[in-house]
PDB file of C-alpha atoms in Angstrom:
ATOM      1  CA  UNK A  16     -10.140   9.962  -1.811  1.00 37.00           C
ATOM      2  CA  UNK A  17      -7.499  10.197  -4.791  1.00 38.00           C
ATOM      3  CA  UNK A  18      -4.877  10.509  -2.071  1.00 41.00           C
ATOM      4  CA  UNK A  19      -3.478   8.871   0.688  1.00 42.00           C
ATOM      5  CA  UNK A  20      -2.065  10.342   4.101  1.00 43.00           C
ATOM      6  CA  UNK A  21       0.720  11.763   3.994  1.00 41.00           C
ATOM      7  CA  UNK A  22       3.344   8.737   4.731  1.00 44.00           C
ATOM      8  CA  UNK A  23       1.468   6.341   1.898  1.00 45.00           C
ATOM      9  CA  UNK A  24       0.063   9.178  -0.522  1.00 43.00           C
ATOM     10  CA  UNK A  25      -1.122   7.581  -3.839  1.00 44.00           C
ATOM     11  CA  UNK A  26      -1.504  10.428  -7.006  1.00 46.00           C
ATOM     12  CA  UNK A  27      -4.791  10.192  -8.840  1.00 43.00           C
ATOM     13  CA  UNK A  28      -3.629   7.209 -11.449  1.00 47.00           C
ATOM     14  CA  UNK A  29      -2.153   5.315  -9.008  1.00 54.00           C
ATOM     15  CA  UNK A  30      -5.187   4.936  -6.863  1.00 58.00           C
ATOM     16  CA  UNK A  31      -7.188   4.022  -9.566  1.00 68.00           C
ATOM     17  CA  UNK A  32      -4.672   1.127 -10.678  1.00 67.00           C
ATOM     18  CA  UNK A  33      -4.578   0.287  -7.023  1.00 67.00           C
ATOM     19  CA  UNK A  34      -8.214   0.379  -6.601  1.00 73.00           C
ATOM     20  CA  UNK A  35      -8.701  -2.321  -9.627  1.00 75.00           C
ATOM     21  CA  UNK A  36      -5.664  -4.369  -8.160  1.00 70.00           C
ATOM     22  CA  UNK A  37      -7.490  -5.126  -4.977  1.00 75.00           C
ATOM     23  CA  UNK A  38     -11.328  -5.650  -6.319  1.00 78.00           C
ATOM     24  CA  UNK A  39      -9.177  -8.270  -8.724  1.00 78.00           C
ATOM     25  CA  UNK A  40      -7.304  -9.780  -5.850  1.00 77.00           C
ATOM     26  CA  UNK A  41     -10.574 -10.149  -3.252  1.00 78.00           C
ATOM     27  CA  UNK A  42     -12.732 -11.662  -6.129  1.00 83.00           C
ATOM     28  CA  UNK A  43      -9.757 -14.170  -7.058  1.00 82.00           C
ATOM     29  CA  UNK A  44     -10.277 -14.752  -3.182  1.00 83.00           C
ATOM     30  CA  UNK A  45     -14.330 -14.975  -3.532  1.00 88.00           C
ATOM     31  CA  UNK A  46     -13.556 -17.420  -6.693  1.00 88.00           C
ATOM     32  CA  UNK A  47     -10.802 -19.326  -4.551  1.00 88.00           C
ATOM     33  CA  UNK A  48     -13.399 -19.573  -1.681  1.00 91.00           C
ATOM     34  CA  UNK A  49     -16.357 -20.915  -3.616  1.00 92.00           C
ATOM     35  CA  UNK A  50     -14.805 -23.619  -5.508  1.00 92.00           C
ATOM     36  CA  UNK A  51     -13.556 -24.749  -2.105  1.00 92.00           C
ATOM     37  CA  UNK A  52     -16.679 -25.148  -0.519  1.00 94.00           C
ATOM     38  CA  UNK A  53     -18.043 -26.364  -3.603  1.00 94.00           C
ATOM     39  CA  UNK A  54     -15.319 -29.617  -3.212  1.00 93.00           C
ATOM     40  CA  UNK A  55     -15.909 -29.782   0.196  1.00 94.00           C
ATOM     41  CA  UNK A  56     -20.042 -29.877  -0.573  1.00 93.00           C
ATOM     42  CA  UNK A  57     -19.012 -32.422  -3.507  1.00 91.00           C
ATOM     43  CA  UNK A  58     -16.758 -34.909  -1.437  1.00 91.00           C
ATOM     44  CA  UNK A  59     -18.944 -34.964   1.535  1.00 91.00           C
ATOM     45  CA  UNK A  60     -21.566 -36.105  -0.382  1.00 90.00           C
ATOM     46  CA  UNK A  61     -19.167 -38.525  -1.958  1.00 87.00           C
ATOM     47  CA  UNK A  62     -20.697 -42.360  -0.998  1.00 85.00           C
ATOM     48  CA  UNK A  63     -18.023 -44.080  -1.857  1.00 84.00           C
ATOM     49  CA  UNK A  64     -15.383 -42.246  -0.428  1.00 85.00           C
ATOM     50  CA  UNK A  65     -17.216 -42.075   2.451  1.00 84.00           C
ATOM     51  CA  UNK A  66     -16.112 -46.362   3.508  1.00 85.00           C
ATOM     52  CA  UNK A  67     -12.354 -44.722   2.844  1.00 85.00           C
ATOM     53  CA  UNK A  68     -10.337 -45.346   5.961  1.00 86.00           C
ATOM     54  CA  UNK A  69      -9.062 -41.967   5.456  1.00 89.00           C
ATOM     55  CA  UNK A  70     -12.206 -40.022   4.793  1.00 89.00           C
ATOM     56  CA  UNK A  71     -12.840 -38.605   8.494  1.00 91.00           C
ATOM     57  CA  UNK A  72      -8.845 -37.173   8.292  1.00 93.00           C
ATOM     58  CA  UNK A  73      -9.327 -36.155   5.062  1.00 92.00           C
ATOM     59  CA  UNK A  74     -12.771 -34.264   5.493  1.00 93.00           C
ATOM     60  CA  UNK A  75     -11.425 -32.151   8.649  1.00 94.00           C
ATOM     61  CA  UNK A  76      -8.713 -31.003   6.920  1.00 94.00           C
ATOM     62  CA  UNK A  77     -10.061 -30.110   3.815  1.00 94.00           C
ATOM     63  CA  UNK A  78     -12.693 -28.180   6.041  1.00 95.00           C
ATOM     64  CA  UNK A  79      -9.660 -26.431   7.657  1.00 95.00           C
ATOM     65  CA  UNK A  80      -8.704 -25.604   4.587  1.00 93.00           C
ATOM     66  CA  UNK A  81     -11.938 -23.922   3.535  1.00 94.00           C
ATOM     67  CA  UNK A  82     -12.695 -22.100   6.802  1.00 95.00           C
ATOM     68  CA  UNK A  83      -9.195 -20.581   6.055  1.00 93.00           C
ATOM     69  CA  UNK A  84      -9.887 -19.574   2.886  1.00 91.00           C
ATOM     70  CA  UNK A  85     -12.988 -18.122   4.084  1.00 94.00           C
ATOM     71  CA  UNK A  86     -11.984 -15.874   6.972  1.00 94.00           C
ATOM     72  CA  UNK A  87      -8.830 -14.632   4.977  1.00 91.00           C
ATOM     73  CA  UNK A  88     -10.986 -13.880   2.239  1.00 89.00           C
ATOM     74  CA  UNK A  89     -12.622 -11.268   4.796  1.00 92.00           C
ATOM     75  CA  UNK A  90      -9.408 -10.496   6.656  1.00 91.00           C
ATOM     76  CA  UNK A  91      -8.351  -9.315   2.747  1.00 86.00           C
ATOM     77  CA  UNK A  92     -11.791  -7.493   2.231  1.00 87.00           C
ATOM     78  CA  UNK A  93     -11.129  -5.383   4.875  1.00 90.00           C
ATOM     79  CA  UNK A  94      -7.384  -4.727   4.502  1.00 87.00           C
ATOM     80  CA  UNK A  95      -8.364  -3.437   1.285  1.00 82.00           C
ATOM     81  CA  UNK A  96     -10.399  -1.348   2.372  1.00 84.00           C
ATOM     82  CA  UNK A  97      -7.387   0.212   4.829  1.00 86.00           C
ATOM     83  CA  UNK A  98      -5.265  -0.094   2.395  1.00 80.00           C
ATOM     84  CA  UNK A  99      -7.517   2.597   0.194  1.00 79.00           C
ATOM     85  CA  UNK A 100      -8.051   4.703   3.121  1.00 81.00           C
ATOM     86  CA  UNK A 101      -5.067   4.892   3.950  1.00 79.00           C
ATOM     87  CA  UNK A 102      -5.202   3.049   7.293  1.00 85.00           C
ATOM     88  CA  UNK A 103      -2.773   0.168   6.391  1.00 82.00           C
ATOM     89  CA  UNK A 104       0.615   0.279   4.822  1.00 81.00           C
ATOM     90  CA  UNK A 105       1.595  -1.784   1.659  1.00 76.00           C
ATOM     91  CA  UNK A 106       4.218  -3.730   3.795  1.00 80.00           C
ATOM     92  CA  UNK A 107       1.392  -4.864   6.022  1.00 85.00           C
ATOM     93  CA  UNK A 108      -0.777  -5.628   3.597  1.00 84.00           C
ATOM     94  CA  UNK A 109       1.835  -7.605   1.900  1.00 83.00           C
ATOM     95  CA  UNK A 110       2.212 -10.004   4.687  1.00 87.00           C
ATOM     96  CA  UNK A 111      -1.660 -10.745   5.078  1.00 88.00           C
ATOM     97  CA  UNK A 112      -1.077 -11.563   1.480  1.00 85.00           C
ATOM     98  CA  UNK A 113       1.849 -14.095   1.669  1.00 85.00           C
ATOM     99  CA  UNK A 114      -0.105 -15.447   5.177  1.00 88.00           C
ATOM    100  CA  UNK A 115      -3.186 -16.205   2.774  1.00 87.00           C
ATOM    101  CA  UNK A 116      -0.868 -18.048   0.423  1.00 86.00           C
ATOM    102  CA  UNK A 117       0.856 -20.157   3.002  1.00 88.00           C
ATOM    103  CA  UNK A 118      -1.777 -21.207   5.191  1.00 89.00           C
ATOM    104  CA  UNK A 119      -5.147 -21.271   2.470  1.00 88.00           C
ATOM    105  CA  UNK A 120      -3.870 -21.659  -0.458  1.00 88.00           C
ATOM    106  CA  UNK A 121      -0.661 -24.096  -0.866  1.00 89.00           C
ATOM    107  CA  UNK A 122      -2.583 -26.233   1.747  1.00 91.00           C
ATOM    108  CA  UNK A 123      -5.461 -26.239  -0.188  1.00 91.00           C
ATOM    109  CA  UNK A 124      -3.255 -27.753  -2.808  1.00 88.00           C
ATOM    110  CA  UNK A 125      -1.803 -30.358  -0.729  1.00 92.00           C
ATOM    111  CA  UNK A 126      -5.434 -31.511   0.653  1.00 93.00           C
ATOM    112  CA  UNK A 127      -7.131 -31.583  -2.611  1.00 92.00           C
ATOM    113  CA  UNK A 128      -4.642 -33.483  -4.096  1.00 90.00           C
ATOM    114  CA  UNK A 129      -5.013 -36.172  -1.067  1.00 92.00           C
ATOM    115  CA  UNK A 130      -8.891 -36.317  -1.166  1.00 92.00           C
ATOM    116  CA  UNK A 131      -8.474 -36.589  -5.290  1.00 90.00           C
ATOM    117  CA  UNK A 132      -5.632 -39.466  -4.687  1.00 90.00           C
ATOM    118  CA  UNK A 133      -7.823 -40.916  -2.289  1.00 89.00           C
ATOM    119  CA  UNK A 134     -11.489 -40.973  -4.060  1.00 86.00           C
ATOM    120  CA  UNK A 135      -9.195 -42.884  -6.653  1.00 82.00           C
ATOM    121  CA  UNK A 136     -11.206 -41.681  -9.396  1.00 79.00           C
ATOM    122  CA  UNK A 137      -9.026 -39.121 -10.961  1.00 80.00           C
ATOM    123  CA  UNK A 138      -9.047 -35.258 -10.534  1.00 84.00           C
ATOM    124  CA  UNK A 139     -12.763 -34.214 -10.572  1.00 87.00           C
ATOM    125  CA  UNK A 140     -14.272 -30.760 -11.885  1.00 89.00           C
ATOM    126  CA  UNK A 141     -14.973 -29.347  -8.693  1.00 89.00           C
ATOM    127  CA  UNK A 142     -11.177 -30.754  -7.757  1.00 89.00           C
ATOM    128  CA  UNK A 143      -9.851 -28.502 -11.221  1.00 91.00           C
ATOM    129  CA  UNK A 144     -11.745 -25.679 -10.458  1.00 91.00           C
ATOM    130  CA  UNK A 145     -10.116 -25.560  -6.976  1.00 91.00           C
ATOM    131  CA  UNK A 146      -6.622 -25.947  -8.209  1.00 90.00           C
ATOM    132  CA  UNK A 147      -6.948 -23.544 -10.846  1.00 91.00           C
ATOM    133  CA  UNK A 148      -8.699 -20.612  -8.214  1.00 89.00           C
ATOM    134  CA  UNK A 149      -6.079 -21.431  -5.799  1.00 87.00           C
ATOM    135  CA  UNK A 150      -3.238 -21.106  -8.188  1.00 88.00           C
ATOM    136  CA  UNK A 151      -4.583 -17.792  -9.677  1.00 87.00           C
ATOM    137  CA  UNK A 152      -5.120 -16.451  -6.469  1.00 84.00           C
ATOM    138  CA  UNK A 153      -1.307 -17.356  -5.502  1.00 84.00           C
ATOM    139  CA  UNK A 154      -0.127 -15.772  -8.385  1.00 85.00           C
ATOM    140  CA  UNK A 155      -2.555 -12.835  -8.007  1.00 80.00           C
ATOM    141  CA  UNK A 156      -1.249 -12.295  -4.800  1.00 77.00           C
ATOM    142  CA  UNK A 157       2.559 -12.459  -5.384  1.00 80.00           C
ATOM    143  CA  UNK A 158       1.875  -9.909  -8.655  1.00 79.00           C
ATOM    144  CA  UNK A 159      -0.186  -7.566  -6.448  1.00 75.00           C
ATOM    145  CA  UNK A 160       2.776  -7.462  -3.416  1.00 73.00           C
ATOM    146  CA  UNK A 161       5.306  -6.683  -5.993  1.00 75.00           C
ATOM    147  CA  UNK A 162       3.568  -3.966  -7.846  1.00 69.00           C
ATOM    148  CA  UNK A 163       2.462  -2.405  -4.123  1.00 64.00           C
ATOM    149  CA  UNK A 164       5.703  -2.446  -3.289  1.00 59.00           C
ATOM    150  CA  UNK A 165       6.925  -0.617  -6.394  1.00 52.00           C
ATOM    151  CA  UNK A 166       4.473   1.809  -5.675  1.00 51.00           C
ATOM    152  CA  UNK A 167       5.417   1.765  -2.656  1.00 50.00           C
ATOM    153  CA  UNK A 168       8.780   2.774  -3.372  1.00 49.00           C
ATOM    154  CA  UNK A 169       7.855   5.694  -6.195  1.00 44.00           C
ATOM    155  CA  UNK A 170       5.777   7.336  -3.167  1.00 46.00           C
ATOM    156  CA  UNK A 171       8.937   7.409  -0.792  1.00 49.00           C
ATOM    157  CA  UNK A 172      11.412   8.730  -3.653  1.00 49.00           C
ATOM    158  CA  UNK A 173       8.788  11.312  -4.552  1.00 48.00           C
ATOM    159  CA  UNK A 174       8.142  12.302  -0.908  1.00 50.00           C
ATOM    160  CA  UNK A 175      11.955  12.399  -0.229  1.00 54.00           C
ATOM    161  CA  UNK A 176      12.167  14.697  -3.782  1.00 50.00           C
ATOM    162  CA  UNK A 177       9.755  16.845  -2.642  1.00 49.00           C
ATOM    163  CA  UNK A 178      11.289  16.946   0.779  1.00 56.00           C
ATOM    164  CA  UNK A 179      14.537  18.131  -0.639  1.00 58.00           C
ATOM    165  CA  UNK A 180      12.724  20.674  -2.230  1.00 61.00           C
ATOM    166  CA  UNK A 181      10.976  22.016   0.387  1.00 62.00           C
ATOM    167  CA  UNK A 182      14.341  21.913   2.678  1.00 65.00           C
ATOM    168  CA  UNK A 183      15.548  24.178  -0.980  1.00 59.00           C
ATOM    169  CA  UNK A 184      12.844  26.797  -0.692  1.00 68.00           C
ATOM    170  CA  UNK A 185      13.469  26.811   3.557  1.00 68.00           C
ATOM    171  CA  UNK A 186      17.392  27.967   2.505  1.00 69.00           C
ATOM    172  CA  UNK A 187      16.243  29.716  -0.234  1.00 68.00           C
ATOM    173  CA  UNK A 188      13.907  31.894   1.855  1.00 73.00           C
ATOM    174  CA  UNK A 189      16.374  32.542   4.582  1.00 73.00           C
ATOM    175  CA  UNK A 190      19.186  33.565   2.206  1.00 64.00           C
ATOM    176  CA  UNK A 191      16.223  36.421   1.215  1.00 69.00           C
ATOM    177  CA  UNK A 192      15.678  36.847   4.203  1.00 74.00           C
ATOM    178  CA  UNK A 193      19.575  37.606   5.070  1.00 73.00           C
ATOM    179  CA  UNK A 194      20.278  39.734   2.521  1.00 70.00           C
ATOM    180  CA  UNK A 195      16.713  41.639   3.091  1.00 74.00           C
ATOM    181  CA  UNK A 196      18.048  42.700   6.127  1.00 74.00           C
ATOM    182  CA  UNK A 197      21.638  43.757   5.076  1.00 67.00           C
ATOM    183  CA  UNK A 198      20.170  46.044   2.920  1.00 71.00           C
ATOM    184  CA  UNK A 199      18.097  47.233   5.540  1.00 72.00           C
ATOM    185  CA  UNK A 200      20.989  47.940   7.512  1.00 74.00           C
ATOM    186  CA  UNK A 201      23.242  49.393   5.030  1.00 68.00           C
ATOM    187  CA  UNK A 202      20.519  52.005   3.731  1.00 72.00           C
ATOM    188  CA  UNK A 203      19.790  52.531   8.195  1.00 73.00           C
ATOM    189  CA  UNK A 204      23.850  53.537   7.678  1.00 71.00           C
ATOM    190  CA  UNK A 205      23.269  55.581   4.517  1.00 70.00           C
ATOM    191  CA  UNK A 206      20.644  57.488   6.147  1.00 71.00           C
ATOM    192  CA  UNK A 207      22.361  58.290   9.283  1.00 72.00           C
ATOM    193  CA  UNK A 208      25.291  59.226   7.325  1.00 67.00           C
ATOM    194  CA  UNK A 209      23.775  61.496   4.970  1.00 68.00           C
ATOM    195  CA  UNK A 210      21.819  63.107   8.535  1.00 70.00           C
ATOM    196  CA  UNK A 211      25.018  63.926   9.872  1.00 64.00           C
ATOM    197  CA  UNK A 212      26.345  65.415   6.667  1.00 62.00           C
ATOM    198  CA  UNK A 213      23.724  67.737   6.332  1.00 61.00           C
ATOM    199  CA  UNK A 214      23.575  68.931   9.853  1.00 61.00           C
ATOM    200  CA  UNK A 215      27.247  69.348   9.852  1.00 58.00           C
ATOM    201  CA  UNK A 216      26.701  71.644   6.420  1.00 52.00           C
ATOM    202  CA  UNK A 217      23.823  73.537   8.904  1.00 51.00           C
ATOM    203  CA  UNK A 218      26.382  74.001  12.019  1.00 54.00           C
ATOM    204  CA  UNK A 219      28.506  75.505   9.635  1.00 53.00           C
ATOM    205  CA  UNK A 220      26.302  77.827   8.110  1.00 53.00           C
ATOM    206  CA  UNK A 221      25.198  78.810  11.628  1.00 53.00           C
ATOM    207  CA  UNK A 222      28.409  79.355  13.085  1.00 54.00           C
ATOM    208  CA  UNK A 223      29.303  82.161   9.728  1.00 53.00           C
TER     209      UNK A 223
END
């Protein structure tokens, strides 16, 4: 497995570095996932905010948010996994990332910082912890795109070098080819030539 098909090949190195990227990308997800559930678990069993005329709005959408988090968690357990194989391009791949940014993670943002407003009693641990998962897991995301797509981009201009060389050795091989058989035909000539020379010499020896 230290290469790719043939249209996404990784070298040895680079599937290595690619294989730490995406273990440190899901867990940032697993991290992202359990401090969500751990605010939802926290606020639910809030008292207080539970008389807020906002809590039943607030409590949906912050689960929302979590079941989110949770299936794209899996969604990018498994594209890593495709990714590795082979099975799934980096572009792809990309997208599920930017999709897990937009609708889990700046959400999650947005929603936390409602139920935190609206508890009234500042930001609480669990409430940090989410931000700060959610943030590292944006930026974790964006750094992982980029760097995919730079690989990306090395595989395609190596394939398309290799390519050229291959279309090189193709030309190369007929030219050898071409002159192979000139030769063949010029000694074919030679031969015949020299034939008729000597049985012109033997007609005439024959004929004295």
């Amino acid at each position: 497995m230290a290469r790719r098909n043939n249209n996404n090949c990784w070298q040895p190195g680079e599937y290595r570095k690619e294989l730490s990227e995406l273990a440190e990308t899901f867990l940032g997800s697993i991290a992202d996932v359990t401090s969500d559930w751990l605010f939802f678990n926290a606020v639910i069993n809030d008292e207080t905010f539970q008389s807020n005329s906002m809590y039943d709005i607030l409590i949906i959408a912050l689960f929302c948010v979590c079941a989110a988090s949770t299936i794209f968690a899996i969604v990018v357990l498994v594209s890593s996994v495709m990714v590795l194989l082979g099975r799934m391009s980096a572009s792809t791949f990309n997208i599920i990332l930017a999709a897990e940014a937009l609708v889990a993670d700046v959400p999650d943002f947005v929603v936390t910082y409602l139920v935190e407003a609206a508890r009234g009693d500042g930001i609480s641990e669990f409430g940090v912890l989410t931000l700060a998962t959610s943030a590292y897991n944006i930026v974790q995301d964006t750094l992982l795109a980029c760097r995919l797509e730079d690989m990306t981009t090395v595989t395609r201009r190596r394939r398309s070098g290799d390519e050229e060389e291959g279309r090189y050795a193709d030309l190369k091989a007929q030219h050898h080819e071409k002159l192979r058989k000139v030769k063949a035909k010029y000694k074919e000539k030679l031969r015949r030539a020299q034939t008729e020379k000597y049985n012109g010499y033997d007609s005439d020896e024959g004929s004295m």
